[in-house]
C-alpha angles and dihedrals in degrees: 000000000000106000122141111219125194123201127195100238128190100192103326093326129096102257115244087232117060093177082048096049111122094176134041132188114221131218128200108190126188134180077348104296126110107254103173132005116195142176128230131175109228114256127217118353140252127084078271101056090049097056092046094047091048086050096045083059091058095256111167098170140024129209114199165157123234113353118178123213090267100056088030081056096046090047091048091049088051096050094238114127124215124224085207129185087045108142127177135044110355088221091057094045091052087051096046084057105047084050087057092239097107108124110201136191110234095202128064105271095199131057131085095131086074079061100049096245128074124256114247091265091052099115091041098072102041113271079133111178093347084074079090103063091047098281083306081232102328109140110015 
């Protein structure tokens, strides 16, 4: 299997906020063993941007935590799939794939805030008062 895999990092963890994400740790696989891991710094904004720059570094697959219906959409114009719902250290989770043990969610896990009201989880991850107006941007 050759596939490069980028994963939005805060420190070595997979960071909550995909749509929020500023740095991604990247990931070239072949024959199913990790041949490079590098670092970027996201460039431009928007759940687009992101998706064409992730696409312009070669990414083919993302791995990670909550990912609302606007970045899941750019990600699935751009042909790249998303392993959502993975929290923890990004090595580990790379690990956990290649070994064929990742366990994945297949629908955005984030993002009441498209609906007008918040998710369930909403006040666990930060959106603070702004869970009234409808998370007022947390998690996209």
């Amino acid at each position: 299997m050759n596939i490069t895999i980028a994963v939005p990092i805060e420190n070595d963890d997979i960071f909550e906020h995909f749509g929020k994400a500023t740095k991604f740790k990247i990931y070239t696989i072949e024959n199913n063993k990790i041949i490079s891991r590098d670092i970027a710094e996201a460039e431009g904004g928007g759940h687009e941007a992101v998706g064409l720059w992730l696409v312009m570094r070669g990414v083919n697959a993302v791995i990670c935590g909550r990912i609302g219906p606007g970045s899941l959409g750019a990600l699935t114009a751009a042909g790249i799939p998303a392993l959502m719902g993975i929290e923890g250290n990004a090595d580990e989770a790379i690990d956990k794939f290649l070994a064929g043990e990742l366990t994945a969610s297949d629908e955005p896990n984030c993002g009441g805030h498209h609906g007008g009201s918040c998710s369930s989880g909403c006040s666990s991850h930060g959106c603070g008062s702004r869970c009234g107006s409808g998370c007022g941007g947390c998690c996209h």
